[in-house]
PDB file of C-alpha atoms in Angstrom:
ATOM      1  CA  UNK Q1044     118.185  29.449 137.213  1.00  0.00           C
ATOM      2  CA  UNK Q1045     115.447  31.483 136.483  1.00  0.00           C
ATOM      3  CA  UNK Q1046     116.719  34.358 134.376  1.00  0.00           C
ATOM      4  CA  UNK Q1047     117.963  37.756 135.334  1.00  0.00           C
ATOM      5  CA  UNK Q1048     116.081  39.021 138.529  1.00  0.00           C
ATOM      6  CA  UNK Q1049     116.023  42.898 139.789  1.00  0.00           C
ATOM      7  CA  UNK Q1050     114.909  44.319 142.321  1.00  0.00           C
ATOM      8  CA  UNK Q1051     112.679  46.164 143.606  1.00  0.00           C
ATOM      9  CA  UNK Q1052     110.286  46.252 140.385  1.00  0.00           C
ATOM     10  CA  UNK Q1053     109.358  49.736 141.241  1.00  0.00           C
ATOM     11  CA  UNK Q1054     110.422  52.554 143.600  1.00  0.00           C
ATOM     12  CA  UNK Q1055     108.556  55.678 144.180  1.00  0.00           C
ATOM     13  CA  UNK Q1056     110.778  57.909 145.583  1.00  0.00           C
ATOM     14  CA  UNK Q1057     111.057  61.770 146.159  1.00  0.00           C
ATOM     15  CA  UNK Q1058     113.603  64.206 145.187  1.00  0.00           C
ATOM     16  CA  UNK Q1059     116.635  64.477 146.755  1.00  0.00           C
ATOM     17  CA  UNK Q1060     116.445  60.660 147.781  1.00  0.00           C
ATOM     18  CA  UNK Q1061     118.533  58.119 147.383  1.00  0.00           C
ATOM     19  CA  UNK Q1062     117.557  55.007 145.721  1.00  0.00           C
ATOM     20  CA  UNK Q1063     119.601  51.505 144.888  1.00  0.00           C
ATOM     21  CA  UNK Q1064     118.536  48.357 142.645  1.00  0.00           C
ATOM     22  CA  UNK Q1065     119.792  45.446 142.417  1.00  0.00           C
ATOM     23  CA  UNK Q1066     120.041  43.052 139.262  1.00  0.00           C
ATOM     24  CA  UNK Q1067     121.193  39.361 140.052  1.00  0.00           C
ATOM     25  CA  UNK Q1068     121.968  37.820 136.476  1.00  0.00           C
ATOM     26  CA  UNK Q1069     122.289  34.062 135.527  1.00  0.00           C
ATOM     27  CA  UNK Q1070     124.667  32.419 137.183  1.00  0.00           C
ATOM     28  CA  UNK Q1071     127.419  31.465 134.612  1.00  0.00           C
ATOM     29  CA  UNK Q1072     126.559  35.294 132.804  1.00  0.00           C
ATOM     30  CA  UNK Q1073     129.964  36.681 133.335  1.00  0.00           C
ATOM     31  CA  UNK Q1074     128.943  40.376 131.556  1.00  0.00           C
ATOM     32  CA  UNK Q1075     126.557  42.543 133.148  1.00  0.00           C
ATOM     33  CA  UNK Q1076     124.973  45.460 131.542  1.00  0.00           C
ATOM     34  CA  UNK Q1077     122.749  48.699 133.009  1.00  0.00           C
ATOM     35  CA  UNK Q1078     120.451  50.627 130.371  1.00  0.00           C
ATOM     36  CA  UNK Q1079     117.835  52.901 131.227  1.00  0.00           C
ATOM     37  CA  UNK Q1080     114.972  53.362 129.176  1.00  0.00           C
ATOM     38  CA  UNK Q1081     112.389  56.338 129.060  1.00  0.00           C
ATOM     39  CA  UNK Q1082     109.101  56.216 127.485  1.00  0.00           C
ATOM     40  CA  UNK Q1083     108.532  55.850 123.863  1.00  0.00           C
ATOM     41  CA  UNK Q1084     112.352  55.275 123.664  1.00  0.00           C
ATOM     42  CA  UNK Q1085     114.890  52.541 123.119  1.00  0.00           C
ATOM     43  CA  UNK Q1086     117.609  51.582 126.377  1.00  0.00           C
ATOM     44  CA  UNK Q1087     120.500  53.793 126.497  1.00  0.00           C
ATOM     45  CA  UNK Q1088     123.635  52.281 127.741  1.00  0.00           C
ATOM     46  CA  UNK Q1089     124.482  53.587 131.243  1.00  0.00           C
ATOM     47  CA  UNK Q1090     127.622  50.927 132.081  1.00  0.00           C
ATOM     48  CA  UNK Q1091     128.931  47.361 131.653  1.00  0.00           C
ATOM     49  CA  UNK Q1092     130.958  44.944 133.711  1.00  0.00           C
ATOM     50  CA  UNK Q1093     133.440  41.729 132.926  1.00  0.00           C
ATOM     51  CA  UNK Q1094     133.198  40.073 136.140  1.00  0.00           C
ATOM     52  CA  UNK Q1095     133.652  42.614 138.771  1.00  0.00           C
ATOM     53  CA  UNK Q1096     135.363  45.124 136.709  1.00  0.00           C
ATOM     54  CA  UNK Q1097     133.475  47.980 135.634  1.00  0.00           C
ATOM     55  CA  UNK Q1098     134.745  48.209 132.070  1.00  0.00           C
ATOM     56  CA  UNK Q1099     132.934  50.995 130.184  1.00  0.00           C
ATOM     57  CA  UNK Q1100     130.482  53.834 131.734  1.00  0.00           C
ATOM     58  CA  UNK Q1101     128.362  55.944 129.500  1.00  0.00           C
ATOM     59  CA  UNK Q1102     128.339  59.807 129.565  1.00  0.00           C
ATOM     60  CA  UNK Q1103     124.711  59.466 130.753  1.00  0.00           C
ATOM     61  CA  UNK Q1104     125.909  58.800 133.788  1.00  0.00           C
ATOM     62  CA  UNK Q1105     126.326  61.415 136.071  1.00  0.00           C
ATOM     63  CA  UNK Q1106     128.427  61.865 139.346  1.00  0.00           C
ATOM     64  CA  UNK Q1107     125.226  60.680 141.267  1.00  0.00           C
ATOM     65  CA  UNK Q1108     124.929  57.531 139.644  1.00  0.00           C
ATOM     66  CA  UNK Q1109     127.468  54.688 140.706  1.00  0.00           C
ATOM     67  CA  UNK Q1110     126.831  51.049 140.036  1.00  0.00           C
ATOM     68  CA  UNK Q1111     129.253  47.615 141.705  1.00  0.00           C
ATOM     69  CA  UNK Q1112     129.843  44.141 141.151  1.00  0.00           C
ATOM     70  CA  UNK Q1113     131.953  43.569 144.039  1.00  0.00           C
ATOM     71  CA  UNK Q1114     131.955  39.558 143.562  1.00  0.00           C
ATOM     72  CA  UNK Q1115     131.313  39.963 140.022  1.00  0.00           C
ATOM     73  CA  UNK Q1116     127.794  37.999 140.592  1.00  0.00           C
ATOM     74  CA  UNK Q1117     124.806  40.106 141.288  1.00  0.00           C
ATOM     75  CA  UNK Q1118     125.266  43.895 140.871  1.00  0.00           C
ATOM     76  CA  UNK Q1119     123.875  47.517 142.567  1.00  0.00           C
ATOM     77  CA  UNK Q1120     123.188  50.425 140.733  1.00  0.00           C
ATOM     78  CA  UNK Q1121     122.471  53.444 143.064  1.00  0.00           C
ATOM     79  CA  UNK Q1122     121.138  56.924 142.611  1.00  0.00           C
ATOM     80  CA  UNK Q1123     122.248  59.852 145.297  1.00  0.00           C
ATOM     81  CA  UNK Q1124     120.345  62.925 145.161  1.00  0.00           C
ATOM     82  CA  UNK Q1125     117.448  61.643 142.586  1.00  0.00           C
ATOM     83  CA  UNK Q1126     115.822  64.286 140.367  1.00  0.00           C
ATOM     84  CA  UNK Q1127     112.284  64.140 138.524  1.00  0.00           C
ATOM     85  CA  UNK Q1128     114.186  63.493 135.088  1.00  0.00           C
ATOM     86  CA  UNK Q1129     116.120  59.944 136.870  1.00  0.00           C
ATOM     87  CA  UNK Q1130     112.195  58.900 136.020  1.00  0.00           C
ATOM     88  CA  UNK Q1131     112.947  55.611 134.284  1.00  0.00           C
ATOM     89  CA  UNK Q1132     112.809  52.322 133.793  1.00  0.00           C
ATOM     90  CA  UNK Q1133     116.379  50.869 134.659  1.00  0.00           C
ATOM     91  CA  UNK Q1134     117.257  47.823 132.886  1.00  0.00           C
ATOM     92  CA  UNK Q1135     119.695  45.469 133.497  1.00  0.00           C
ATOM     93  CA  UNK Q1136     121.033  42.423 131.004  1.00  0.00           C
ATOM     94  CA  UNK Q1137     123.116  40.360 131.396  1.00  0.00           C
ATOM     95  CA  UNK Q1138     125.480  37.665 128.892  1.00  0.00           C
ATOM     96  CA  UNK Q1139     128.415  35.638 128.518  1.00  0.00           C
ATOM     97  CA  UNK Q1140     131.669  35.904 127.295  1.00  0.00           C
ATOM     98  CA  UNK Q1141     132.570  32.791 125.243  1.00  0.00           C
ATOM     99  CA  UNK Q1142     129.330  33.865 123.044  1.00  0.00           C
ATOM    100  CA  UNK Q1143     130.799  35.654 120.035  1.00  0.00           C
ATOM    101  CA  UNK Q1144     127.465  37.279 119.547  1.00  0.00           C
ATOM    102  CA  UNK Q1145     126.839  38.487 123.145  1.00  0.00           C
ATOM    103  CA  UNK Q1146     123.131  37.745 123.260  1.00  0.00           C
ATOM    104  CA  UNK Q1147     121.813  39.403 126.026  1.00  0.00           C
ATOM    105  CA  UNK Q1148     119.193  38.287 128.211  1.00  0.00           C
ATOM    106  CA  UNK Q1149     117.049  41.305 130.094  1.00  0.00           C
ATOM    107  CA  UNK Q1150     115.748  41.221 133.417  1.00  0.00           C
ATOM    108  CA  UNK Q1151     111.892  42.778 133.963  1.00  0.00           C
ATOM    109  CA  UNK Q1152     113.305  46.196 134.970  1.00  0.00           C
ATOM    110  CA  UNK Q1153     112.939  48.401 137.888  1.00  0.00           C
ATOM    111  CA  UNK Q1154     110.909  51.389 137.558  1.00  0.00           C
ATOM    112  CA  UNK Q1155     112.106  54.465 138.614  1.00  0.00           C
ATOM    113  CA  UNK Q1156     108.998  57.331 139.633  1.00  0.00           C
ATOM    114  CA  UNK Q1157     110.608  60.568 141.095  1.00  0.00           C
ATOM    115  CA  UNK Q1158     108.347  62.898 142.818  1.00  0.00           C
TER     116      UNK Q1158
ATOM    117  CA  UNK Z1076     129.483  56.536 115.532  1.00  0.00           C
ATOM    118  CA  UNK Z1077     126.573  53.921 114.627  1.00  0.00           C
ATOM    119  CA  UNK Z1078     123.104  54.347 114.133  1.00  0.00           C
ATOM    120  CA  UNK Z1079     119.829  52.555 114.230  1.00  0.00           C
ATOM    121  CA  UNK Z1080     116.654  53.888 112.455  1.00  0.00           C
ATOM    122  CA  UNK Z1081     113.489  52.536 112.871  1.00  0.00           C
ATOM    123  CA  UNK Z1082     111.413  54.727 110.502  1.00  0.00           C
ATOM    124  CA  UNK Z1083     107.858  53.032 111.307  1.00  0.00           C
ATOM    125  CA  UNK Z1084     106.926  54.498 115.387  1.00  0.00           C
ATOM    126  CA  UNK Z1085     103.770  51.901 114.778  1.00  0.00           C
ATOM    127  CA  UNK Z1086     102.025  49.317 112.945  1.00  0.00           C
ATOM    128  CA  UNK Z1087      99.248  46.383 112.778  1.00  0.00           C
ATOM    129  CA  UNK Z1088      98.800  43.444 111.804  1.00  0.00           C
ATOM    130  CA  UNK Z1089      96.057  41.134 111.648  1.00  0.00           C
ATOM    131  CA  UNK Z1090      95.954  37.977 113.079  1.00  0.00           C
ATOM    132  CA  UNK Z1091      97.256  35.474 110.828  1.00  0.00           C
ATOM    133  CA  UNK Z1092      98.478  37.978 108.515  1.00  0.00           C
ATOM    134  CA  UNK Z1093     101.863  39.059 107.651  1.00  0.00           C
ATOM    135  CA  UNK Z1094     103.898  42.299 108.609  1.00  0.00           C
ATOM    136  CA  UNK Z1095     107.321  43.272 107.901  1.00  0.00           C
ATOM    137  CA  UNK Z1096     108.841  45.950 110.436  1.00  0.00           C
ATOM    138  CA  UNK Z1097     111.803  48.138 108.879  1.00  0.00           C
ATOM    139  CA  UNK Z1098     115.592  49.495 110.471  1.00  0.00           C
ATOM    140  CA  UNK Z1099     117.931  50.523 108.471  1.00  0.00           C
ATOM    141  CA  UNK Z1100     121.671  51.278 110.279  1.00  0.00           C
ATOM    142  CA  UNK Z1101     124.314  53.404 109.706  1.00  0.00           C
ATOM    143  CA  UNK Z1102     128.056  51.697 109.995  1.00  0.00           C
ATOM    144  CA  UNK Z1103     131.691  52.108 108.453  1.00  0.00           C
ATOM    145  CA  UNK Z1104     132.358  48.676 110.214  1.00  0.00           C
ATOM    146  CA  UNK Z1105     132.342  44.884 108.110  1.00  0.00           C
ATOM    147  CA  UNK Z1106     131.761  42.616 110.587  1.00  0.00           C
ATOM    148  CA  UNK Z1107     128.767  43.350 113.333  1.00  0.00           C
ATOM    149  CA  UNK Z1108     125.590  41.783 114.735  1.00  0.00           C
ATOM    150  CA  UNK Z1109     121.952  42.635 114.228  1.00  0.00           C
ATOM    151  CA  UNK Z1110     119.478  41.845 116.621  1.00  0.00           C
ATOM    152  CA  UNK Z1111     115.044  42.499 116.676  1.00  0.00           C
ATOM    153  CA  UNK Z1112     114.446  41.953 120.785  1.00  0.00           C
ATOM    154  CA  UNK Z1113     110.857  42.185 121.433  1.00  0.00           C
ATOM    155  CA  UNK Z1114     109.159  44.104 124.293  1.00  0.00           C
ATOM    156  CA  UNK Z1115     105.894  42.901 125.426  1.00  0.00           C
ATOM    157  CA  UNK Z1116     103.352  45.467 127.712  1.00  0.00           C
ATOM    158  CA  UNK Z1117     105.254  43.093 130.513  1.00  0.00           C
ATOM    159  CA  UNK Z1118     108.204  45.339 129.481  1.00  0.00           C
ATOM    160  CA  UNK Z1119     110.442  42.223 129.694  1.00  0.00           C
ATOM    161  CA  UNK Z1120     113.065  42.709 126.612  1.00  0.00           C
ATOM    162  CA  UNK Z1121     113.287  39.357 124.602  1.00  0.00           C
ATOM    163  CA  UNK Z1122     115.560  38.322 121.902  1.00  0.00           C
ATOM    164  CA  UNK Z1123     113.938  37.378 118.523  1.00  0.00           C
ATOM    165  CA  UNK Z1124     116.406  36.948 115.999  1.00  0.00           C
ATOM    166  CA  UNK Z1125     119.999  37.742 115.345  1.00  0.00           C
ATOM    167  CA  UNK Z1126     122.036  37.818 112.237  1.00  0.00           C
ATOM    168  CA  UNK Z1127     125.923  38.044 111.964  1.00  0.00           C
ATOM    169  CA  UNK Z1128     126.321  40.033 109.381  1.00  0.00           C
ATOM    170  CA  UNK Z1129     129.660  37.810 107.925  1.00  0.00           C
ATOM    171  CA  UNK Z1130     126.469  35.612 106.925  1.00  0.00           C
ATOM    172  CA  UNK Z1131     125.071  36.193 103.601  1.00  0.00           C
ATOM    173  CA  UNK Z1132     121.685  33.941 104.743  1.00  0.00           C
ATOM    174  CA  UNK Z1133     118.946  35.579 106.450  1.00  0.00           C
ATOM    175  CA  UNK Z1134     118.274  34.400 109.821  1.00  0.00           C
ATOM    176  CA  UNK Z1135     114.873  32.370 110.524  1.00  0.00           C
ATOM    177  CA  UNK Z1136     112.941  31.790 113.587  1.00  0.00           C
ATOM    178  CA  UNK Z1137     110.090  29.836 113.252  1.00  0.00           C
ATOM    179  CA  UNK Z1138     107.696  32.091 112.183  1.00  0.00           C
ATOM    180  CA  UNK Z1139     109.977  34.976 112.560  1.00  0.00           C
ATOM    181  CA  UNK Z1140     112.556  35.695 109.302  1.00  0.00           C
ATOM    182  CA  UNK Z1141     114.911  38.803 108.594  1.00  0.00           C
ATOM    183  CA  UNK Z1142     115.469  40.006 105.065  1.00  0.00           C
ATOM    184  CA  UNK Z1143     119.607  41.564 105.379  1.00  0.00           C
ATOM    185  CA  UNK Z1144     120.410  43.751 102.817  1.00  0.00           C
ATOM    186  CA  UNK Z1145     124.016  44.576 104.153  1.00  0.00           C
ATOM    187  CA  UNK Z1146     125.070  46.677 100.989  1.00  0.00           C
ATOM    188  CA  UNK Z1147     122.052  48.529 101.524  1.00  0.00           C
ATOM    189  CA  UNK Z1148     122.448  48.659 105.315  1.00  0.00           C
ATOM    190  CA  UNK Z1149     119.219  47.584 105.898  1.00  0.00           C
ATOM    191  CA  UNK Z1150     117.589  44.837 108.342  1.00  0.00           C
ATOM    192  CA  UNK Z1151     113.709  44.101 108.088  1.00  0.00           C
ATOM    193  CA  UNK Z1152     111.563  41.450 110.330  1.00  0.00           C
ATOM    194  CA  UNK Z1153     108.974  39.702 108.990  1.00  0.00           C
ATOM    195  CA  UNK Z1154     106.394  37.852 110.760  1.00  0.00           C
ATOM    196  CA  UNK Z1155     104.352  35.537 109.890  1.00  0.00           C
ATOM    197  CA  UNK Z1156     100.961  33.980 110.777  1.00  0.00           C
ATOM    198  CA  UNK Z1157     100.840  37.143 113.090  1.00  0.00           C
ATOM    199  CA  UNK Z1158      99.367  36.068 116.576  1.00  0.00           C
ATOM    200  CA  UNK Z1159      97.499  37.887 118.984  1.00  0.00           C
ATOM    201  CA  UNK Z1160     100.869  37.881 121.463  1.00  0.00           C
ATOM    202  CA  UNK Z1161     103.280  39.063 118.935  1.00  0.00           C
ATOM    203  CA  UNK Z1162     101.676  42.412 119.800  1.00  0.00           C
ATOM    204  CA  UNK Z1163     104.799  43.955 121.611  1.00  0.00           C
ATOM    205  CA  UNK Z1164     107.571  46.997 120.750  1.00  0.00           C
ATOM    206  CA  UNK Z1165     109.865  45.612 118.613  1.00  0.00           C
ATOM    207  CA  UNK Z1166     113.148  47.091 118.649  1.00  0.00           C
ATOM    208  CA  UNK Z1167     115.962  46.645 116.152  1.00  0.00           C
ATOM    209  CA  UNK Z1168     119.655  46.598 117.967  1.00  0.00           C
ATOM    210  CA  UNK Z1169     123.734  46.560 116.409  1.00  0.00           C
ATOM    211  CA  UNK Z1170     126.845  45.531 117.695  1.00  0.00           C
ATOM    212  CA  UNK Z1171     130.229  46.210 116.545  1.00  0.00           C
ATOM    213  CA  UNK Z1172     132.106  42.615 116.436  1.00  0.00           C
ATOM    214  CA  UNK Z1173     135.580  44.097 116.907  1.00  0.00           C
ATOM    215  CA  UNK Z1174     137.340  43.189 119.854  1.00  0.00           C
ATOM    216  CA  UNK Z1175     137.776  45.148 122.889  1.00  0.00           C
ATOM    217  CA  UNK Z1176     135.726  46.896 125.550  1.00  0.00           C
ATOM    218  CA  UNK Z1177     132.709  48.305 123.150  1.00  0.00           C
ATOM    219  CA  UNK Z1178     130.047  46.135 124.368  1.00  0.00           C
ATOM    220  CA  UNK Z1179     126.880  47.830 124.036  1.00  0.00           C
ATOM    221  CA  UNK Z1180     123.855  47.305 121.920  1.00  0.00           C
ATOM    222  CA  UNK Z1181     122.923  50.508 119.608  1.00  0.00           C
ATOM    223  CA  UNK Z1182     119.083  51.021 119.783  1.00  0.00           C
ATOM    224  CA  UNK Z1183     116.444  52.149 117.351  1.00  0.00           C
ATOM    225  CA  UNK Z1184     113.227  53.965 118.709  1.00  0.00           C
ATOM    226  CA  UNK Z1185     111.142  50.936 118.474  1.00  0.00           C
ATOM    227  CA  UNK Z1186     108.393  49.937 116.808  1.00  0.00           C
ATOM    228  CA  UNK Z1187     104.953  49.769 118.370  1.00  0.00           C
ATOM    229  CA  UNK Z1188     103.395  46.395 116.769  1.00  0.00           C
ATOM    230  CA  UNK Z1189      99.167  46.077 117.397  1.00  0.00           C
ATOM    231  CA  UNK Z1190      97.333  42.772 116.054  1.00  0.00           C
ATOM    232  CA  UNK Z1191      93.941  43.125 115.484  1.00  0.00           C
ATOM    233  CA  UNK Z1192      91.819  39.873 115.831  1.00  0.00           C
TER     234      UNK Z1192
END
């Protein structure tokens, strides 16, 4: 197991576009986080998953965002109708359960350009 | 709601020195975790150090040590024998320990870390 892969490592897309990533975490990680992160800024919590339940979703995230574990193993996080200020670096993490501090281990990121 | 405060947006080192990044947090919570993940120009976040903050001993890492001042709320990372690839952002990061479906890591700014040869 190599660590938490995502995919693609950068999309340039333009506006009004719709883009998905795709984070595949380790393999006995059953939490899976989403953060995006802008320049010059900490990650900011987007949503979180216990298996394939999506258990928390930040405010952050709009009606065009919408993110799926369906097997709880790898998961999709997909962007309808992109705007210039979706320009980000998306991050995903990824941990397990039976670890009372819920390390997390980060993928590379995908980066998000909007035109 | 919690907060994390990273008061210093940069700082250098140099090599073979020592440097001591601060965060201070804001919490009405007992039991939590603290965390310094580093983020190298790669922009692949790594974990450095973690304390539980039931612990009254700082956490060490090699050459990587946290000075937890929980009455104070405060959380410092020193490094030590600085090296040329400790140049990174360093962000400081809390978690609540109680149980249930609050997860997620509370973020400082960061702190942008140079080392000068």
């Amino acid at each position: 197991d190599t660590g938490v892969s995502q995919n693609p490592r950068h999309k340039i897309t333009k506006r009004g576009q719709n883009v998905t990533f795709r984070c595949d975490p380790i393999s006995e990680h059953n939490r899976l986080y989403w953060y995006r992160q802008t320049l010059g800024q900490g990650p900011e919590f987007l949503t979180y998953f216990q298996n394939e339940a999506q258990l928390e979703k930040s405010r952050l995230l709009s009606d065009r965002f919408s993110a799926e574990r369906p097997k709880g193993s790898f998961s999709t996080l997909e962007i309808q109708r992109t705007e210039q200020g979706d320009s980000a670096m998306y991050l995903c993490a990824s941990s397990r359960s039976l670890s009372g501090a819920n390390v997390l281990t980060f993928g590379a990121g995908s980066r998000l350009t909007v035109l | 709601a919690q907060t994390v405060t990273q008061s210093q947006p940069e700082m250098s080192v140099q090599e073979a020195e020592t440097v001591t990044l601060s965060c201070t947090y804001d919490t009405s919570e007992s039991d939590y975790y603290l965390f310094w993940y580093k983020q190298p120009p790669s922009r692949q976040m790594i974990l450095v150090i973690r304390q539980e903050a039931y612990k009254q001993q700082n956490a060490t890492e090699n050459r990587f040590s946290v000075n937890f001042q929980k009455a104070a709320k405060s959380f410092s990372l020193k490094i030590s024998d600085s090296q040329l690839g400790d140049a990174a952002m360093y962000f400081c990061a809390y978690r609540s320990a109680r149980a249930g479906n609050n997860r997620k890591l509370i973020w400082g700014l960061g702190t942008s870390l140079a080392v000068n040869p």
